[in-house]
Short mmCIF file of C-alpha atoms in Angstrom, two decimals:
data_model
loop_
_atom_site.label_atom_id
_atom_site.label_comp_id
_atom_site.label_asym_id
_atom_site.label_seq_id
_atom_site.Cartn_x
_atom_site.Cartn_y
_atom_site.Cartn_z
CA MET A 1 -28.51 58.39 -69.14
CA THR A 2 -31.20 58.89 -66.48
CA ILE A 3 -29.87 59.53 -62.98
CA HIS A 4 -32.50 58.59 -60.41
CA LYS A 5 -32.31 61.50 -57.99
CA GLN A 6 -34.04 59.65 -55.15
CA ILE A 7 -31.55 56.77 -55.28
CA LEU A 8 -28.67 59.24 -55.48
CA HIS A 9 -30.03 61.11 -52.45
CA LEU A 10 -30.40 57.92 -50.40
CA LEU A 11 -26.88 56.89 -51.34
CA GLU A 12 -25.24 60.23 -50.51
CA GLU A 13 -27.12 61.20 -47.35
CA PHE A 14 -25.08 61.22 -44.14
CA LYS A 15 -25.80 58.04 -42.18
CA ILE A 16 -24.33 58.57 -38.69
CA PRO A 17 -26.97 59.85 -36.18
CA ALA A 18 -24.59 62.66 -35.28
CA THR A 19 -27.04 64.69 -33.18
CA ASP A 20 -27.99 61.71 -30.99
CA PRO A 21 -26.12 62.05 -27.65
CA TYR A 22 -26.11 58.24 -27.38
CA CYS A 23 -24.70 57.65 -30.86
CA PRO A 24 -22.41 54.58 -30.62
CA GLU A 25 -18.68 55.16 -31.07
CA ASP A 26 -18.29 52.31 -33.57
CA TRP A 27 -20.19 54.12 -36.34
CA LYS A 28 -18.29 54.70 -39.59
CA ASP A 29 -19.42 56.56 -42.70
CA TRP A 30 -17.12 57.23 -45.63
CA TYR A 31 -17.03 58.89 -49.03
CA HIS A 32 -14.60 57.23 -51.43
CA TYR A 33 -13.38 58.56 -54.81
CA ILE A 34 -11.07 57.26 -57.57
CA LEU A 35 -9.90 59.51 -60.43
CA TYR A 36 -7.91 58.19 -63.40
CA ASP A 37 -6.44 59.80 -66.51
CA PRO A 38 -6.49 57.26 -69.38
CA VAL A 39 -3.80 59.22 -71.26
CA SER A 40 -1.11 59.75 -68.60
CA LYS A 41 -2.33 56.80 -66.44
CA ILE A 42 -2.08 59.03 -63.35
CA ARG A 43 -4.54 57.94 -60.66
CA ILE A 44 -5.71 59.35 -57.35
CA LEU A 45 -7.67 57.86 -54.45
CA TYR A 46 -9.31 60.05 -51.83
CA ASN A 47 -11.32 58.77 -48.88
CA LEU A 48 -13.04 60.81 -46.17
CA CYS A 49 -14.23 58.72 -43.21
CA PHE A 50 -16.31 59.90 -40.25
CA ASN A 51 -15.72 57.81 -37.11
CA GLY A 52 -17.90 57.72 -33.98
CA ARG A 53 -19.74 60.90 -33.05
CA PRO A 54 -18.94 64.63 -32.81
CA GLY A 55 -16.89 65.65 -29.80
CA THR A 56 -15.35 62.25 -29.12
CA GLY A 57 -14.99 60.87 -32.65
CA TYR A 58 -12.65 61.93 -35.43
CA ILE A 59 -12.39 62.36 -39.19
CA THR A 60 -9.80 60.42 -41.21
CA ASP A 61 -8.94 61.54 -44.70
CA THR A 62 -6.57 59.52 -46.87
CA CYS A 63 -5.08 60.30 -50.26
CA PHE A 64 -2.89 58.31 -52.66
CA ILE A 65 -1.53 59.75 -55.93
CA THR A 66 0.23 57.34 -58.30
CA VAL A 67 2.38 58.88 -61.05
CA PRO A 68 5.11 57.72 -63.46
CA LYS A 69 8.50 57.46 -61.78
CA GLY A 70 10.32 60.79 -61.94
CA PHE A 71 7.17 62.84 -62.53
CA ALA A 72 7.17 64.60 -59.18
CA GLY A 73 10.84 65.61 -59.43
CA HIS A 74 10.56 67.16 -62.91
CA ARG A 75 12.72 64.38 -64.30
CA VAL A 76 11.80 62.52 -67.46
CA ALA A 77 8.94 60.29 -66.40
CA ASP A 78 9.44 56.55 -66.79
CA MET A 79 6.09 55.14 -67.89
CA ALA A 80 7.27 51.60 -67.12
CA GLU A 81 7.61 52.32 -63.38
CA TRP A 82 5.26 53.97 -60.93
CA GLU A 83 5.54 55.64 -57.55
CA THR A 84 2.85 56.57 -55.06
CA TYR A 85 2.66 59.62 -52.80
CA GLY A 86 0.09 60.11 -50.11
CA PHE A 87 -1.07 61.15 -46.68
CA ALA A 88 -3.41 59.91 -43.95
CA ARG A 89 -4.43 62.11 -41.04
CA ASN A 90 -7.00 62.38 -38.28
CA THR A 91 -8.96 65.55 -37.55
CA ASP A 92 -11.13 66.33 -34.52
CA TRP A 93 -14.81 66.18 -35.36
CA SER A 94 -17.14 68.98 -34.29
CA LEU A 95 -20.73 69.53 -35.40
CA ASP A 96 -19.60 73.08 -36.22
CA HIS A 97 -17.82 71.56 -39.24
CA LEU A 98 -20.83 69.66 -40.58
CA VAL A 99 -24.15 70.55 -42.18
CA ILE A 100 -26.04 67.30 -42.70
CA GLN A 101 -28.64 68.40 -45.27
CA PRO A 102 -27.49 69.27 -47.86
CA LEU A 103 -24.17 67.72 -46.92
CA HIS A 104 -21.41 70.24 -46.34
CA PHE A 105 -18.29 69.41 -44.34
CA GLN A 106 -15.47 71.93 -44.08
CA THR A 107 -12.33 72.41 -42.02
CA GLU A 108 -9.22 74.46 -42.74
CA ASN A 109 -7.83 71.77 -45.07
CA ILE A 110 -10.85 69.69 -46.15
CA LEU A 111 -14.06 70.41 -48.05
CA LEU A 112 -16.78 67.97 -49.09
CA SER A 113 -20.02 69.44 -50.37
CA ILE A 114 -22.87 67.53 -52.04
CA ARG A 115 -25.82 69.64 -53.14
CA ASN A 116 -28.38 67.83 -55.28
CA ASP A 117 -26.17 66.09 -57.86
CA GLU A 118 -23.22 68.51 -57.66
CA THR A 119 -20.18 67.39 -55.66
CA SER A 120 -17.20 69.53 -54.64
CA ILE A 121 -14.11 68.08 -52.97
CA SER A 122 -10.87 69.74 -51.93
CA ALA A 123 -8.03 68.85 -49.58
CA ALA A 124 -4.55 70.14 -48.84
CA ASP A 125 -1.72 68.57 -46.87
CA ARG A 126 1.40 70.71 -46.50
CA ARG A 127 3.70 67.93 -45.28
CA SER A 128 3.16 65.73 -48.33
CA GLY A 129 2.91 68.59 -50.82
CA ILE A 130 -0.46 67.29 -52.02
CA ALA A 131 -3.53 69.41 -52.71
CA PHE A 132 -6.50 69.10 -55.02
CA ASN A 133 -9.79 70.75 -55.88
CA VAL A 134 -12.37 69.00 -58.08
CA CYS A 135 -16.09 69.30 -58.70
CA GLY A 136 -18.56 67.46 -60.87
CA HIS A 137 -21.71 65.37 -61.16
CA PRO A 138 -22.64 61.71 -61.71
CA VAL A 139 -23.08 60.41 -65.26
CA ALA A 140 -23.72 56.71 -64.50
CA THR A 141 -26.45 54.65 -62.86
CA PRO A 142 -26.21 54.87 -59.06
CA VAL A 143 -26.66 51.58 -57.20
CA TYR A 144 -27.65 51.58 -53.53
CA VAL A 145 -27.34 48.47 -51.33
CA PRO A 146 -29.10 49.47 -48.08
CA GLU A 147 -29.89 46.15 -46.43
CA LEU A 148 -27.31 46.61 -43.66
CA ALA A 149 -25.73 43.20 -44.10
CA PRO A 150 -24.04 41.53 -41.08
CA TYR A 151 -20.39 42.54 -40.96
CA GLY A 152 -17.94 41.46 -38.27
CA ASN A 153 -19.66 42.27 -35.00
CA GLY A 154 -21.95 44.81 -36.66
CA PHE A 155 -23.39 45.68 -40.07
CA ILE A 156 -22.56 47.56 -43.26
CA GLY A 157 -24.41 49.16 -46.17
CA TRP A 158 -22.96 50.68 -49.31
CA GLY A 159 -23.59 52.22 -52.70
CA VAL A 160 -21.82 52.87 -55.99
CA VAL A 161 -21.74 55.65 -58.58
CA PRO A 162 -19.48 54.15 -61.29
CA GLY A 163 -19.10 57.31 -63.34
CA PHE A 164 -18.58 61.00 -62.54
CA ARG A 165 -17.70 63.91 -64.81
CA MET A 166 -15.12 65.91 -62.87
CA ASN A 167 -13.11 69.08 -63.50
CA GLY A 168 -10.40 70.70 -61.41
CA TRP A 169 -6.75 70.31 -60.51
CA ILE A 170 -4.34 68.19 -58.48
CA GLN A 171 -1.09 69.56 -57.03
CA LEU A 172 1.85 67.24 -56.30
CA GLY A 173 4.83 69.26 -55.14
CA ALA A 174 5.49 71.78 -57.92
CA GLN A 175 3.56 69.76 -60.50
CA CYS A 176 -0.01 70.74 -61.31
CA ILE A 177 -2.29 68.22 -63.03
CA THR A 178 -5.47 69.29 -64.80
CA VAL A 179 -8.55 67.13 -64.30
CA ASP A 180 -11.01 67.38 -67.18
CA GLU A 181 -13.80 65.44 -68.86
CA ARG A 182 -11.47 62.81 -70.33
CA TRP A 183 -10.76 61.48 -66.81
CA TYR A 184 -12.60 58.46 -65.48
CA CYS A 185 -14.03 59.10 -62.00
CA TYR A 186 -15.63 56.60 -59.61
CA HIS A 187 -17.39 57.08 -56.28
CA ASP A 188 -18.74 54.75 -53.61
CA ARG A 189 -20.18 54.99 -50.13
CA ASN A 190 -19.81 52.69 -47.13
CA PHE A 191 -21.47 53.08 -43.76
CA GLY A 192 -22.27 51.01 -40.71
CA ARG A 193 -21.18 49.86 -37.27
CA PHE A 194 -18.16 47.57 -36.91
CA ASN A 195 -14.63 47.47 -35.51
CA TRP A 196 -11.41 47.54 -37.49
CA GLY A 197 -9.47 44.32 -37.05
CA ALA A 198 -12.53 42.07 -37.18
CA ILE A 199 -13.39 42.41 -40.88
CA GLY A 200 -12.01 42.44 -44.39
CA TRP A 201 -13.00 42.66 -48.03
CA THR A 202 -11.92 42.38 -51.64
CA TRP A 203 -13.13 45.24 -53.82
CA PHE A 204 -12.26 46.62 -57.21
CA VAL A 205 -13.47 48.92 -59.94
CA LEU A 206 -12.42 48.14 -63.51
CA ASN A 207 -13.01 50.49 -66.43
CA ALA A 208 -12.19 49.59 -70.04
CA SER A 209 -13.38 50.23 -73.58
CA GLU A 210 -13.67 48.23 -76.78
CA LYS A 211 -11.97 49.37 -79.99
CA ASP A 212 -15.18 51.05 -81.12
CA GLY A 213 -15.32 53.03 -77.88
CA ARG A 214 -18.08 51.13 -76.09
CA ASN A 215 -17.29 51.38 -72.41
CA TRP A 216 -17.56 48.71 -69.71
CA CYS A 217 -17.25 49.09 -65.97
CA TYR A 218 -17.14 46.29 -63.37
CA VAL A 219 -17.44 46.73 -59.60
CA LEU A 220 -16.89 43.77 -57.26
CA HIS A 221 -17.31 43.39 -53.52
CA ARG A 222 -16.68 40.30 -51.39
CA SER A 223 -16.44 40.36 -47.60
CA ASN A 224 -14.17 38.14 -45.50
CA ASP A 225 -12.90 37.73 -41.97
CA ASN A 226 -9.43 39.00 -41.10
CA GLN A 227 -7.86 35.55 -41.61
CA PHE A 228 -9.40 34.89 -45.06
CA ARG A 229 -11.05 31.75 -43.67
CA LYS A 230 -14.66 32.86 -44.11
CA PHE A 231 -16.06 34.65 -47.14
CA GLY A 232 -19.33 36.34 -47.86
CA ALA A 233 -21.15 35.94 -51.17
CA PRO A 234 -19.45 38.09 -53.83
CA ILE A 235 -21.41 40.52 -55.97
CA LEU A 236 -20.26 41.88 -59.35
CA PHE A 237 -22.04 44.83 -60.94
CA VAL A 238 -21.63 45.21 -64.71
CA PHE A 239 -22.18 48.59 -66.37
CA CYS A 240 -22.20 49.21 -70.13
CA GLU A 241 -22.09 52.77 -71.41
CA GLN A 242 -22.63 53.93 -67.80
CA ALA A 243 -25.93 52.04 -67.40
CA LEU A 244 -26.37 48.99 -65.17
CA LYS A 245 -26.28 45.95 -67.45
CA LYS A 246 -26.02 42.90 -65.20
CA VAL A 247 -25.48 41.70 -61.64
CA PHE A 248 -23.62 38.44 -61.00
CA LEU A 249 -24.02 36.87 -57.55
CA GLY A 250 -22.49 34.21 -55.33
CA ASN A 251 -21.17 30.98 -56.81
CA GLY A 252 -21.32 32.40 -60.31
CA ILE A 253 -18.23 34.49 -59.48
CA ASP A 254 -14.70 33.09 -59.11
CA VAL A 255 -12.09 35.42 -57.57
CA ARG A 256 -8.44 34.34 -57.76
CA PHE A 257 -5.28 36.08 -56.61
CA PHE A 258 -1.85 35.16 -57.94
CA TRP A 259 1.19 36.00 -55.82
CA GLU A 260 4.75 37.16 -56.33
CA ALA A 261 7.40 34.45 -55.88
CA GLN A 262 9.15 36.15 -52.95
CA ASP A 263 7.92 38.10 -49.96
CA GLN A 264 8.63 41.83 -50.09
CA ARG A 265 8.28 44.86 -47.88
CA PRO A 266 5.25 46.79 -49.08
CA PRO A 267 5.25 50.59 -49.31
CA VAL A 268 3.34 51.67 -46.18
CA LEU A 269 1.73 55.05 -45.73
CA PRO A 270 3.75 57.06 -43.16
CA GLY A 271 2.38 57.15 -39.64
CA ALA A 272 2.64 55.44 -36.26
CA MET A 273 1.22 52.14 -37.50
CA ALA A 274 3.55 52.19 -40.51
CA SER A 275 6.52 52.56 -38.15
CA ILE A 276 5.44 49.55 -36.10
CA PHE A 277 4.98 47.25 -39.10
CA GLY A 278 7.51 48.77 -41.51
CA ASP A 279 10.10 45.97 -41.24
CA ARG A 280 7.88 43.02 -42.08
CA SER A 281 7.86 41.25 -45.44
CA ILE A 282 4.65 39.88 -46.93
CA MET A 283 3.35 38.10 -50.01
CA ARG A 284 2.11 40.61 -52.56
CA PRO A 285 -0.49 39.97 -55.26
CA SER A 286 0.88 39.93 -58.81
CA LYS A 287 -2.40 39.41 -60.63
CA LEU A 288 -6.13 39.19 -60.01
CA ILE A 289 -8.39 37.16 -62.32
CA VAL A 290 -12.16 37.17 -61.92
CA ARG A 291 -14.55 35.01 -63.90
CA ALA A 292 -18.31 35.44 -63.73
CA ALA A 293 -20.92 33.41 -65.58
CA ASP A 294 -24.51 32.25 -65.59
CA GLU A 295 -26.65 30.41 -68.13
CA MET A 296 -26.77 33.48 -70.41
CA ASP A 297 -23.65 35.65 -70.05
CA PHE A 298 -20.03 35.58 -68.92
CA ALA A 299 -17.08 37.88 -68.26
CA THR A 300 -13.38 37.22 -67.66
CA LEU A 301 -11.39 40.07 -66.08
CA THR A 302 -7.59 39.96 -65.96
CA MET A 303 -5.78 42.52 -63.80
CA PRO A 304 -1.94 42.49 -63.61
CA VAL A 305 -0.89 44.50 -60.54
CA GLN A 306 1.40 47.48 -61.19
CA THR A 307 1.34 49.24 -57.82
CA HIS A 308 1.04 48.18 -54.17
CA THR A 309 0.55 50.47 -51.19
CA GLU A 310 -0.55 49.54 -47.68
CA LEU A 311 -2.57 51.47 -45.14
CA ILE A 312 -2.82 50.20 -41.55
CA VAL A 313 -5.94 51.33 -39.70
CA PRO A 314 -6.19 50.99 -35.90
CA ASP A 315 -9.55 50.68 -34.17
CA SER A 316 -10.54 53.49 -31.80
CA GLU A 317 -12.18 51.17 -29.25
CA ARG A 318 -10.16 47.95 -29.31
CA LYS A 319 -6.48 46.99 -29.52
CA GLN A 320 -6.68 45.70 -33.09
CA TYR A 321 -6.14 46.96 -36.62
CA THR A 322 -6.89 46.30 -40.28
CA PHE A 323 -4.44 46.08 -43.19
CA ILE A 324 -5.74 47.75 -46.36
CA LYS A 325 -3.69 46.91 -49.44
CA GLU A 326 -4.29 49.30 -52.33
CA LEU A 327 -3.61 47.76 -55.75
CA SER A 328 -3.83 49.27 -59.22
CA GLY A 329 -2.83 48.55 -62.79
CA ARG A 330 -4.04 47.86 -66.30
CA ALA A 331 -6.84 45.46 -67.15
CA ASN A 332 -8.14 43.33 -70.01
CA THR A 333 -11.64 41.92 -70.29
CA THR A 334 -13.52 39.41 -72.40
CA GLN A 335 -17.30 39.42 -72.08
CA LEU A 336 -20.37 37.93 -73.70
CA PHE A 337 -23.71 39.63 -73.13
CA ASP A 338 -26.90 39.28 -75.17
CA GLY A 339 -25.12 36.78 -77.40
CA GLN A 340 -22.39 39.25 -78.43
CA LYS A 341 -18.76 38.64 -77.48
CA SER A 342 -16.36 41.56 -77.11
CA VAL A 343 -12.86 42.31 -75.85
CA CYS A 344 -11.38 45.31 -74.03
CA LYS A 345 -7.64 45.96 -73.75
CA ASP A 346 -5.53 48.51 -71.91
CA GLY A 347 -8.20 49.25 -69.32
CA PHE A 348 -7.66 50.32 -65.72
CA PHE A 349 -8.43 48.84 -62.31
CA TYR A 350 -8.14 49.92 -58.70
CA ALA A 351 -8.56 47.29 -55.98
CA GLU A 352 -8.42 46.77 -52.23
CA HIS A 353 -7.37 43.54 -50.52
CA VAL A 354 -8.25 43.95 -46.85
CA HIS A 355 -7.79 41.86 -43.70
#
């Protein structure tokens, strides 16, 4: 696999003009990671988001760890049920914490360092009992989408690295989890100027393998307004054996959510916004099915939802907020490319349903 270093550099470089004294406060730039163990099915999301500019802006880091029920308490883990632990916190942003090239951000409890193609990430949160330290490098084709597409009242650009080889550890209470080369690791970047509360998206990464071991990865993004009345053109990247295989666009992609029969209270990450909205009941997705086709190829992706967690993000400039619903579970795929049909079972997906 050839990793194009120039594309990787463009994708990873810090985008906020942090040294500009007139840097707008609505800038956002985040580094997003998913790690998944195909044996234990344990999964972790970590997101580090820079907001605004140094001095007046802030850093938000968010972590979710999903484990079998009973795992954290040393009880016999129930693989049929899952529970999610996590934290979200804001940290003051000073230029003293950040070296832009090569990227190195460090505070007492957070480290993100990207030097050439080597990435190191660590975070610790005493209140939740969560800490982790991982490092690694990309092993899949990076894709960079830099056109700064219109988004809400601003714009957004993004990029994807659908495969990382990571090593390290994750601490959840007294339990220590080893991260090694068998784990699947995903990374993406998002950056731009917009306000929370005026935008939304549907996103997922799906990773699955055929019986003979051939690996497939799908990454979808579709933008929407916060009422799900207007939708942007979806895009679905298809990777085979960590190389970009296909890109489906627009009307060739059908995205359908199926919903649970009764409204339920979602698990909401602790915080002020969670307290405000903690008593409401909402419809929760039970399944996501995506079909993509053109005159040559097709793919059908079926994703039953196992876990739901909600994060509520307030805007720093306006009295509005965005609901980010984190979904995960197993996945099955059927695909036909180059005239060859194949099936993957017992894969994994992680998705966001945002408004």
